[in-house]
PDB file of C-alpha atoms and ligand atoms in Angstrom:
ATOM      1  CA  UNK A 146     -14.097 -30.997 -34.333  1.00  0.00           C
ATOM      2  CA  UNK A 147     -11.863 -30.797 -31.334  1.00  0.00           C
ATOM      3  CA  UNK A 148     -12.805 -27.176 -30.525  1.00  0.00           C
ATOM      4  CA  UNK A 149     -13.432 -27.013 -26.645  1.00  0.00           C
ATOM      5  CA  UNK A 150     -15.806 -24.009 -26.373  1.00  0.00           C
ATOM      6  CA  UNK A 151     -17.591 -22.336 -22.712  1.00  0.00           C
ATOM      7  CA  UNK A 152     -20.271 -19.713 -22.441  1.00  0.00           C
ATOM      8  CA  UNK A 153     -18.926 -15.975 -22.805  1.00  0.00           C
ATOM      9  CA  UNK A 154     -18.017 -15.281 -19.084  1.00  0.00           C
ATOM     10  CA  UNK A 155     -19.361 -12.089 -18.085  1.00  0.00           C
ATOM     11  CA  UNK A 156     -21.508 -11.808 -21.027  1.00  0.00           C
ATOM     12  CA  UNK A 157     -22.864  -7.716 -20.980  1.00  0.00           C
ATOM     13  CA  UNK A 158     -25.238  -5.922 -22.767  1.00  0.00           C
ATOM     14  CA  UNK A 159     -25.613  -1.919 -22.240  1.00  0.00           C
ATOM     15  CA  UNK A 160     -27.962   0.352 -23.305  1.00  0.00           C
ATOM     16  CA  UNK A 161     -27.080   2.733 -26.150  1.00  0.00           C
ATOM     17  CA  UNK A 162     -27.247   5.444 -24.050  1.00  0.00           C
ATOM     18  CA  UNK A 163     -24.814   3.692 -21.602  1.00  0.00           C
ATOM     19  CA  UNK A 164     -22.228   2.898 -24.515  1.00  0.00           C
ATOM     20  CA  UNK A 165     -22.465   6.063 -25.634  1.00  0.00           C
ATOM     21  CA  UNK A 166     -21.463   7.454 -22.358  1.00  0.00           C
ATOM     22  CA  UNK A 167     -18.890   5.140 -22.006  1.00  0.00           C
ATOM     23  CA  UNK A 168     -17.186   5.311 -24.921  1.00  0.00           C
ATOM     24  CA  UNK A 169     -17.006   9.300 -24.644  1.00  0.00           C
ATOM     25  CA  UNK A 170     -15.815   8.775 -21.140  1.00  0.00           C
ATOM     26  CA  UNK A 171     -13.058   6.484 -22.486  1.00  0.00           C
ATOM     27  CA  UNK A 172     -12.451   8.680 -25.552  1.00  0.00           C
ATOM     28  CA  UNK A 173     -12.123  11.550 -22.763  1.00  0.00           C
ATOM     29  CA  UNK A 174      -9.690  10.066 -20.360  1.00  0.00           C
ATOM     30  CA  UNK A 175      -7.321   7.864 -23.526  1.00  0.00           C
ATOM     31  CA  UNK A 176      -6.832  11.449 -25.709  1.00  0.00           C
ATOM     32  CA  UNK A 177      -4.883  12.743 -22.608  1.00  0.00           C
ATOM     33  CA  UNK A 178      -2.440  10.485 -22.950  1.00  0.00           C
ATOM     34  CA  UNK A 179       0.607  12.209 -23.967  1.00  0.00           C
ATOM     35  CA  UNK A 180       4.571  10.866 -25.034  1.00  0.00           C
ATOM     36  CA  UNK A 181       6.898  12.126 -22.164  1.00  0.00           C
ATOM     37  CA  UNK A 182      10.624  12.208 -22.408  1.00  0.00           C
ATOM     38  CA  UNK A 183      10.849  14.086 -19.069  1.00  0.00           C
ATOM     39  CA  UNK A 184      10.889  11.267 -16.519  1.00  0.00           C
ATOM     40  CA  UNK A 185      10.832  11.569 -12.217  1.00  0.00           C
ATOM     41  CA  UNK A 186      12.676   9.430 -10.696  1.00  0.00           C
ATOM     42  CA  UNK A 187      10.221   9.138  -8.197  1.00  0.00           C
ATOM     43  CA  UNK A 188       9.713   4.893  -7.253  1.00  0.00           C
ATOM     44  CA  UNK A 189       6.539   3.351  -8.398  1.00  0.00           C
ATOM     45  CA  UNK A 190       5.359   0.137  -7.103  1.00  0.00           C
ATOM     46  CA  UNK A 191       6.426  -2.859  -9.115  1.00  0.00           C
ATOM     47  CA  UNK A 192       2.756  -4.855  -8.756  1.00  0.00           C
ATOM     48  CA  UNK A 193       1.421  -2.082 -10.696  1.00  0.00           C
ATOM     49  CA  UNK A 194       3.571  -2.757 -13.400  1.00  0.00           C
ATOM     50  CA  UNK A 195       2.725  -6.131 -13.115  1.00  0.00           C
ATOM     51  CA  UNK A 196      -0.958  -5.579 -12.780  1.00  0.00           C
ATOM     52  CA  UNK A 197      -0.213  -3.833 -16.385  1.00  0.00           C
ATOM     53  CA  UNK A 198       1.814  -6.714 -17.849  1.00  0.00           C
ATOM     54  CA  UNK A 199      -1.244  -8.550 -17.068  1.00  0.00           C
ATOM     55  CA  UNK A 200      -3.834  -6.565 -19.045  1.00  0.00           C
ATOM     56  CA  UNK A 201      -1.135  -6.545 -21.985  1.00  0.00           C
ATOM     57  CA  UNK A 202      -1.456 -10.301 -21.797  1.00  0.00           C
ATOM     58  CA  UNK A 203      -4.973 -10.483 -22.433  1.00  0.00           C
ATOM     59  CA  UNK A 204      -4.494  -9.266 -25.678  1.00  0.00           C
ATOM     60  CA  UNK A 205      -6.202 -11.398 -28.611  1.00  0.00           C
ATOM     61  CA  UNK A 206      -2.912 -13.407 -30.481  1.00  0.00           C
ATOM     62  CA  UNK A 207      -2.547 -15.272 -33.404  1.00  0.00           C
ATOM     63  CA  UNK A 208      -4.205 -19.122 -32.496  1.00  0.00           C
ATOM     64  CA  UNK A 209      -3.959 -17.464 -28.969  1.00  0.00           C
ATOM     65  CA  UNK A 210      -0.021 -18.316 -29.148  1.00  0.00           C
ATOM     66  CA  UNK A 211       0.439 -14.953 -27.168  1.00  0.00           C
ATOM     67  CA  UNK A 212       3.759 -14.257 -28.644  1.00  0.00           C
ATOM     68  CA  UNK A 213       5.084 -11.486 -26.177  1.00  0.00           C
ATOM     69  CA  UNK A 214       7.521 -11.409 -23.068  1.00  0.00           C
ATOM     70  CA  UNK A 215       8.159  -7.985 -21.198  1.00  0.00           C
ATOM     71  CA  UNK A 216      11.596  -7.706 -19.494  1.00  0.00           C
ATOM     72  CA  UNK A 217      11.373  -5.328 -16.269  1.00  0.00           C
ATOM     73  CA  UNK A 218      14.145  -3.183 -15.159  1.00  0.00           C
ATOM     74  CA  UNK A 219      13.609  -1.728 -12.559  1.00  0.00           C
ATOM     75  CA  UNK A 220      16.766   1.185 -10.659  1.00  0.00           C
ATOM     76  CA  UNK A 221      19.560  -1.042 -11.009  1.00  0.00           C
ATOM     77  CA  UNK A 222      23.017  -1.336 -12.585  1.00  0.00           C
ATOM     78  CA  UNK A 223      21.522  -2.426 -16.028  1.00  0.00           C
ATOM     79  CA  UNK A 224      20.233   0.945 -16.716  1.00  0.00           C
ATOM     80  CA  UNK A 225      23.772   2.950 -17.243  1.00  0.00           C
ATOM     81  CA  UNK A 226      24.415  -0.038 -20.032  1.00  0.00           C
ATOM     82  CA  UNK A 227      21.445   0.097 -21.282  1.00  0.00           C
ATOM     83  CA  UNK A 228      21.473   4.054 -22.101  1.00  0.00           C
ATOM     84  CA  UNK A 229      24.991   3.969 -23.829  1.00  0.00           C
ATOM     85  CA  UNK A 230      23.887   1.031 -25.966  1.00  0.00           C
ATOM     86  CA  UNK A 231      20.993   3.139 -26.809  1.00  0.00           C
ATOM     87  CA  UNK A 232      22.751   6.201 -27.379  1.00  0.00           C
ATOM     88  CA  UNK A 233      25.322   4.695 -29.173  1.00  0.00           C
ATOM     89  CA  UNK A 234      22.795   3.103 -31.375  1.00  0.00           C
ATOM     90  CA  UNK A 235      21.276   6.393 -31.420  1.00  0.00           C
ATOM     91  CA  UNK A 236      23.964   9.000 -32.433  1.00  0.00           C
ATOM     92  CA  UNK A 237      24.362   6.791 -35.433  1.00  0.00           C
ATOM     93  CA  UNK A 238      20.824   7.465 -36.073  1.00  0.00           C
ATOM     94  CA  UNK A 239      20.817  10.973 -35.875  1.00  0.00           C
ATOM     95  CA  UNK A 240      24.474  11.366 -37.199  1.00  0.00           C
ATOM     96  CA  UNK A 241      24.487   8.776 -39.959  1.00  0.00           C
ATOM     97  CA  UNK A 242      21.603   6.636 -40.437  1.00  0.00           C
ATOM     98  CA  UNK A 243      18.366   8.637 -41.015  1.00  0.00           C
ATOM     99  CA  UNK A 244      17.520  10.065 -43.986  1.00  0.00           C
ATOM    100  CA  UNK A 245      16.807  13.868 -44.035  1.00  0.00           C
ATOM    101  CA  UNK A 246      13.510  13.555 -44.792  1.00  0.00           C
ATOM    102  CA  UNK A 247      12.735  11.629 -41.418  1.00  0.00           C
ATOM    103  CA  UNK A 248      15.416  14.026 -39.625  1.00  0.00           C
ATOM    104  CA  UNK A 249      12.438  16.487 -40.969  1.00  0.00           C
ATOM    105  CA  UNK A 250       9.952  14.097 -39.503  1.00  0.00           C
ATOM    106  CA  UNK A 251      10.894  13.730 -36.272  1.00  0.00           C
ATOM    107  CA  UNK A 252      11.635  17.547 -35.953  1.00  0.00           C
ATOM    108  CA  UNK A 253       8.502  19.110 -34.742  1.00  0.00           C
ATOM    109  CA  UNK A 254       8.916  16.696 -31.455  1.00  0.00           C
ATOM    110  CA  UNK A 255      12.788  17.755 -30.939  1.00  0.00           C
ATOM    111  CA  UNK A 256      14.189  14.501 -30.340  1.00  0.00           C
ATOM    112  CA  UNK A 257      17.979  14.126 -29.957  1.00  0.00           C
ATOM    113  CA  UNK A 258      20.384  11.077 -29.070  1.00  0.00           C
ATOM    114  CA  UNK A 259      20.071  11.997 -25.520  1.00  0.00           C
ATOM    115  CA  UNK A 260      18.433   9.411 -23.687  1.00  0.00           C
ATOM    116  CA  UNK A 261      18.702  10.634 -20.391  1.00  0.00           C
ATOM    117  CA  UNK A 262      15.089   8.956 -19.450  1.00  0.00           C
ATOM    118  CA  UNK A 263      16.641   5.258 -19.872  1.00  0.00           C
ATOM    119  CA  UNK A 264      18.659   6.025 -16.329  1.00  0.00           C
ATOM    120  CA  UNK A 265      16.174   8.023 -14.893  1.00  0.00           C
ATOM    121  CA  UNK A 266      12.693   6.301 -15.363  1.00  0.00           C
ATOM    122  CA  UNK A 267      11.477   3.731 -12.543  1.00  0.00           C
ATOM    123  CA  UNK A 268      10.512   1.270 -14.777  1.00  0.00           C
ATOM    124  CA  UNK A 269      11.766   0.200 -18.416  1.00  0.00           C
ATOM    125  CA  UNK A 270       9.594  -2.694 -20.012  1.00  0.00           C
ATOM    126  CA  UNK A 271      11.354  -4.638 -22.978  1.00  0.00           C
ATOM    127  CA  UNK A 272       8.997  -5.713 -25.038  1.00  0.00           C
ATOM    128  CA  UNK A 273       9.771  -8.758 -27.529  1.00  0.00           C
ATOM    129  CA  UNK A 274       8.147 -10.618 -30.068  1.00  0.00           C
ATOM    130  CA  UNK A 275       8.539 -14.623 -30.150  1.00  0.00           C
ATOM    131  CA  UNK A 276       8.873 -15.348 -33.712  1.00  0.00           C
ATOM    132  CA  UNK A 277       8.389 -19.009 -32.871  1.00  0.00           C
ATOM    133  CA  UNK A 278       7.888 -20.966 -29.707  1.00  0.00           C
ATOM    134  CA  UNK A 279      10.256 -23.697 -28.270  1.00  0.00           C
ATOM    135  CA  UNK A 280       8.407 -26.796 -26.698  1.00  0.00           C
ATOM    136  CA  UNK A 281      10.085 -28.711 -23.592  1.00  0.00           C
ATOM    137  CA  UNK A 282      11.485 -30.963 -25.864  1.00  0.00           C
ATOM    138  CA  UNK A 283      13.473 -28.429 -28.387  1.00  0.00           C
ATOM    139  CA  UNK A 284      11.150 -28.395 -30.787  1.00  0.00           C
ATOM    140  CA  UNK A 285       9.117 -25.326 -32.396  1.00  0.00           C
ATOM    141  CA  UNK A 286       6.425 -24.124 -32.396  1.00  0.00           C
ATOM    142  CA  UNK A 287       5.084 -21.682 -35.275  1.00  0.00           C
ATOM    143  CA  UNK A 288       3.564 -18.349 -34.284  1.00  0.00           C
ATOM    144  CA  UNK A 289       0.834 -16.608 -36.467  1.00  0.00           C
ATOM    145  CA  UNK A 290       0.575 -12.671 -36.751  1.00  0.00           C
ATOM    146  CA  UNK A 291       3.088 -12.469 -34.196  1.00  0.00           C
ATOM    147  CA  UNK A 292       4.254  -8.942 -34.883  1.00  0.00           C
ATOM    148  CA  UNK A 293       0.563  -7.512 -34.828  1.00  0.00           C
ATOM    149  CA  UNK A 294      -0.047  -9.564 -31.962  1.00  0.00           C
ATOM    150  CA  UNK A 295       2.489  -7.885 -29.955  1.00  0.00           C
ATOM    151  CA  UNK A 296       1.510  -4.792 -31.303  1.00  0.00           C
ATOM    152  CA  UNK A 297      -2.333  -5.267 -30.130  1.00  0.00           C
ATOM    153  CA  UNK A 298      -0.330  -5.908 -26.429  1.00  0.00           C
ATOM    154  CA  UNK A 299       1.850  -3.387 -26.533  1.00  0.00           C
ATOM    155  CA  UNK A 300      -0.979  -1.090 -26.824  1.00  0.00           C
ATOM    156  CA  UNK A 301      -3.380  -2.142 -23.912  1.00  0.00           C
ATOM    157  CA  UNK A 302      -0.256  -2.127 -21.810  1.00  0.00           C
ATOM    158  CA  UNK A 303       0.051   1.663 -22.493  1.00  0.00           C
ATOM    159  CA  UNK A 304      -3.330   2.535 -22.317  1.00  0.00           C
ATOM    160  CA  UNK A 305      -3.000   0.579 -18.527  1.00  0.00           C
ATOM    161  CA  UNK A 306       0.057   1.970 -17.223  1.00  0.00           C
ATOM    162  CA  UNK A 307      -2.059   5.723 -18.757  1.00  0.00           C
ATOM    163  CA  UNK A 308      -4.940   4.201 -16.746  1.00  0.00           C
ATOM    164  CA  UNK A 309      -2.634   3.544 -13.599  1.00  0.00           C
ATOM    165  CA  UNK A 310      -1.709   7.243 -13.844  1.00  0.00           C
ATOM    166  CA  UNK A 311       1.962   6.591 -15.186  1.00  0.00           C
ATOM    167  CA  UNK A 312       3.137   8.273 -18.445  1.00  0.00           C
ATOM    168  CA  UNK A 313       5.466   6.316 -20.870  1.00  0.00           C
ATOM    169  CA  UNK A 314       7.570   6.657 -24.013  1.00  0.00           C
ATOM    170  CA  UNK A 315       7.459   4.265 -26.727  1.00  0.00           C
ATOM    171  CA  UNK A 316      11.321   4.087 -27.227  1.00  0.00           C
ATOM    172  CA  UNK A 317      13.022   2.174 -30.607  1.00  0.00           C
ATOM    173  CA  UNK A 318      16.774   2.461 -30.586  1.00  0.00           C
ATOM    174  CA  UNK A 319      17.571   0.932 -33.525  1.00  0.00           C
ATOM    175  CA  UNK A 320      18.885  -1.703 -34.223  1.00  0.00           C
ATOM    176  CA  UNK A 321      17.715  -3.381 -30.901  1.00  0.00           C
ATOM    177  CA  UNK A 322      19.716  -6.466 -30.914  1.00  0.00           C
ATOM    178  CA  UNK A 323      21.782  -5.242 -27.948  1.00  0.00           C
ATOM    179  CA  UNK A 324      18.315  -5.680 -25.703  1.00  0.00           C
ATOM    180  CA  UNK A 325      18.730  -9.649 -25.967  1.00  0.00           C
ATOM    181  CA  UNK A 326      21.905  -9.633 -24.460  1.00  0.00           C
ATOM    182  CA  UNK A 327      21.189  -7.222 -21.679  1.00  0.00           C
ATOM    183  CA  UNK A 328      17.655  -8.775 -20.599  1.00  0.00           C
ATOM    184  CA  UNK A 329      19.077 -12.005 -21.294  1.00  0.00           C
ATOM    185  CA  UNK A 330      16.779 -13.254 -23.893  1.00  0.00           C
ATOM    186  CA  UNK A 331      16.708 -15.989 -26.237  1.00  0.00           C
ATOM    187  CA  UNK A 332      16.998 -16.144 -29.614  1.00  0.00           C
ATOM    188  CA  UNK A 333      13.585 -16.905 -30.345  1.00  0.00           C
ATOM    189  CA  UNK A 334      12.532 -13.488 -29.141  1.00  0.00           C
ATOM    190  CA  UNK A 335      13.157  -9.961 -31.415  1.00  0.00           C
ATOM    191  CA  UNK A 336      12.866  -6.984 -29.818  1.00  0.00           C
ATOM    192  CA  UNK A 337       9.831  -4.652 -30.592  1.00  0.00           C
ATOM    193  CA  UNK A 338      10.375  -2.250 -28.634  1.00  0.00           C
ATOM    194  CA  UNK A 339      11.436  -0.409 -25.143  1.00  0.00           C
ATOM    195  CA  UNK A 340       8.904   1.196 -22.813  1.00  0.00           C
ATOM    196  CA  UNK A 341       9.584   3.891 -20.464  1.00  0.00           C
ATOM    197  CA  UNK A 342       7.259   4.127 -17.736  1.00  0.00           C
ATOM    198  CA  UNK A 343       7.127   6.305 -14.545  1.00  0.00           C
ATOM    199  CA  UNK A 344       5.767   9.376 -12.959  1.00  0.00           C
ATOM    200  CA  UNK A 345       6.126  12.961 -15.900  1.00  0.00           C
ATOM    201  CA  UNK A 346       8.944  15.043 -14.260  1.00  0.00           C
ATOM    202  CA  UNK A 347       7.103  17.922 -12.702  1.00  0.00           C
ATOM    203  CA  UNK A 348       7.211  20.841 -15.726  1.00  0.00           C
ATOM    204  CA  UNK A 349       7.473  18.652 -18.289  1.00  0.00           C
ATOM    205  CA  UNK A 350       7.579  19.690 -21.390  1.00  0.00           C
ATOM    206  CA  UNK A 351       5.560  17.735 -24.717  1.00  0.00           C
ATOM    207  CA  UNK A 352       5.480  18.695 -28.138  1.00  0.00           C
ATOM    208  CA  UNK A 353       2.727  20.917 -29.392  1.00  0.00           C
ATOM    209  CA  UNK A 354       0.933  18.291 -32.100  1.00  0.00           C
ATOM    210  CA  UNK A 355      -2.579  17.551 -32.724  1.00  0.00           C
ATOM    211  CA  UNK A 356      -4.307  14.060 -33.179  1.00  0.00           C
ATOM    212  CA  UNK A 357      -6.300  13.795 -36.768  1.00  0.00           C
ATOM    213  CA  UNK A 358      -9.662  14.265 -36.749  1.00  0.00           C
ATOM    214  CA  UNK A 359     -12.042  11.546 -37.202  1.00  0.00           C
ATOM    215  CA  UNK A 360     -12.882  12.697 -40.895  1.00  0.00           C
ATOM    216  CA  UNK A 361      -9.264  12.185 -41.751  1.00  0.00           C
ATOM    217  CA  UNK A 362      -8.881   8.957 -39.938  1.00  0.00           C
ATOM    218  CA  UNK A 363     -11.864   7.760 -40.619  1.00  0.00           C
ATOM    219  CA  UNK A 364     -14.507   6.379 -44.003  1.00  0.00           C
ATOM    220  CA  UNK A 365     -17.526   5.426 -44.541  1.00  0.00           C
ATOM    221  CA  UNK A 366     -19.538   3.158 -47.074  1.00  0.00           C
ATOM    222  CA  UNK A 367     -22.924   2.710 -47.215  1.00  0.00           C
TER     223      UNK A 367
HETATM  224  N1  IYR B  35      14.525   6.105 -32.363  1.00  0.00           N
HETATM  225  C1  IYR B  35      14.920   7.490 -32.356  1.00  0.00           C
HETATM  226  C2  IYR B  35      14.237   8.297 -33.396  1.00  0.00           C
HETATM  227  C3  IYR B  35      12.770   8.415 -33.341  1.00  0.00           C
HETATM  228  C4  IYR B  35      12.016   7.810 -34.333  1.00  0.00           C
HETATM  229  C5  IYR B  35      10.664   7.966 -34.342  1.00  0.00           C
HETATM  230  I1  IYR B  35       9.624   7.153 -35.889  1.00  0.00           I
HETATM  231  C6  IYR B  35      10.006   8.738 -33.369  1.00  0.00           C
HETATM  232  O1  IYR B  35       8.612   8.903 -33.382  1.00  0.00           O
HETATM  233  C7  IYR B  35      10.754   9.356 -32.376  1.00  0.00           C
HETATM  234  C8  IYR B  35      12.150   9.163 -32.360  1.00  0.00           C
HETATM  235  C9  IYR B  35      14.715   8.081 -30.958  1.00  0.00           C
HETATM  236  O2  IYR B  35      14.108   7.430 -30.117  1.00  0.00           O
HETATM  237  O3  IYR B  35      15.145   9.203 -30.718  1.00  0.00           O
END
């Protein structure tokens, strides 16, 4: 047994009546996050981003391999080559690739391949998965559950940058591969997907959806 083990650091144990308040608090301030394809281009301050990043990183990870690397572009030349990779990745989509039924799909929230947001947002985060590390030496390493790893990430670093105040847009021009070779990433890493982050454009516009109730998302057995 080589396990190497510490007392829970900031150990906490709350009332019922606390939790209860807290977790409607929570439940209160998460459900008004919203999707936003209507972006300012108003500046936010890169150590909030990274203050995010940060958060995303203490995500729980397969054997604690933390499998994730977020590329930051911020307002620079990147971003006009990064919207006509996207678009053109995009227009096949919408043109070509999807089927009608998810053309149906993805109706009520009137997406098109305009992607207008990728030049105008502050901040795009690339998110990537490591499908296997790569020690000093060369060699690899294997990664467990890395895709649901990222995913656990991926979603405290939206519920932070919500947190922060920012709104975001969990973008997936598919294929992706052309991410790699703009953030200049390795081939170890597989995109998982691009994050727009900034300030809502003021008037912004979302779709009109609902959220399931908890009867429909959630069971019970006794
Ligand atoms: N990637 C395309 C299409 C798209 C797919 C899903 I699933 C969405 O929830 C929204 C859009 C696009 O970004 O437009």
């Amino acid at each position: 047994m080589d396990a190497r083990l510490i007392p829970l650091p900031n150990a906490k144990h709350f009332s019922n009546k606390e939790m209860e308040s807290r977790s409607e608090e929570f439940y209160m301030h998460i459900r008004q996050r919203r999707t936003v394809r209507d972006f300012s281009s108003e500046g936010v301050s890169r150590s909030i981003i990274d203050n995010c990043i940060l958060a995303a990183g203490t995500a729980p990870s397969g054997a604690n391999m933390q499998p994730w690397h977020f590329a930051v572009s911020g307002q620079g030349e990147a971003r006009k080559i990064i919207r006509e990779e996207a678009e053109k990745e995009e227009r096949d989509f919408y043109q070509t690739k999807a089927s009608p039924e998810w053309l149906k799909a993805l109706e009520p929230l009137g997406t098109d391949a305009n992607k207008s947001f990728l030049e105008t947002a502050p901040f795009l985060i690339a998110i990537f998965v490591k499908s296997y590390g790569i020690l000093p030496n060369g060699s690899r390493v294997k990664h467990y559950y890395a895709t649901e790893s990222v995913g656990i990430a991926t979603g405290i670093l939206i519920t932070a940058l919500h947190n922060a105040g920012l709104s975001t847009l969990t973008h997936t021009p598919s294929p992706m591969g052309f991410l790699n070779k703009i953030f200049k990433r390795p081939k170890n890493e597989r995109p998982f997907l691009l994050l727009v982050a900034g300030y809502a454009e003021k008037g912004a516009q979302v779709p009109d959806i609902q959220k399931m109730s908890l009867g429909e998302i959630s069971s019970n057995i006794i």
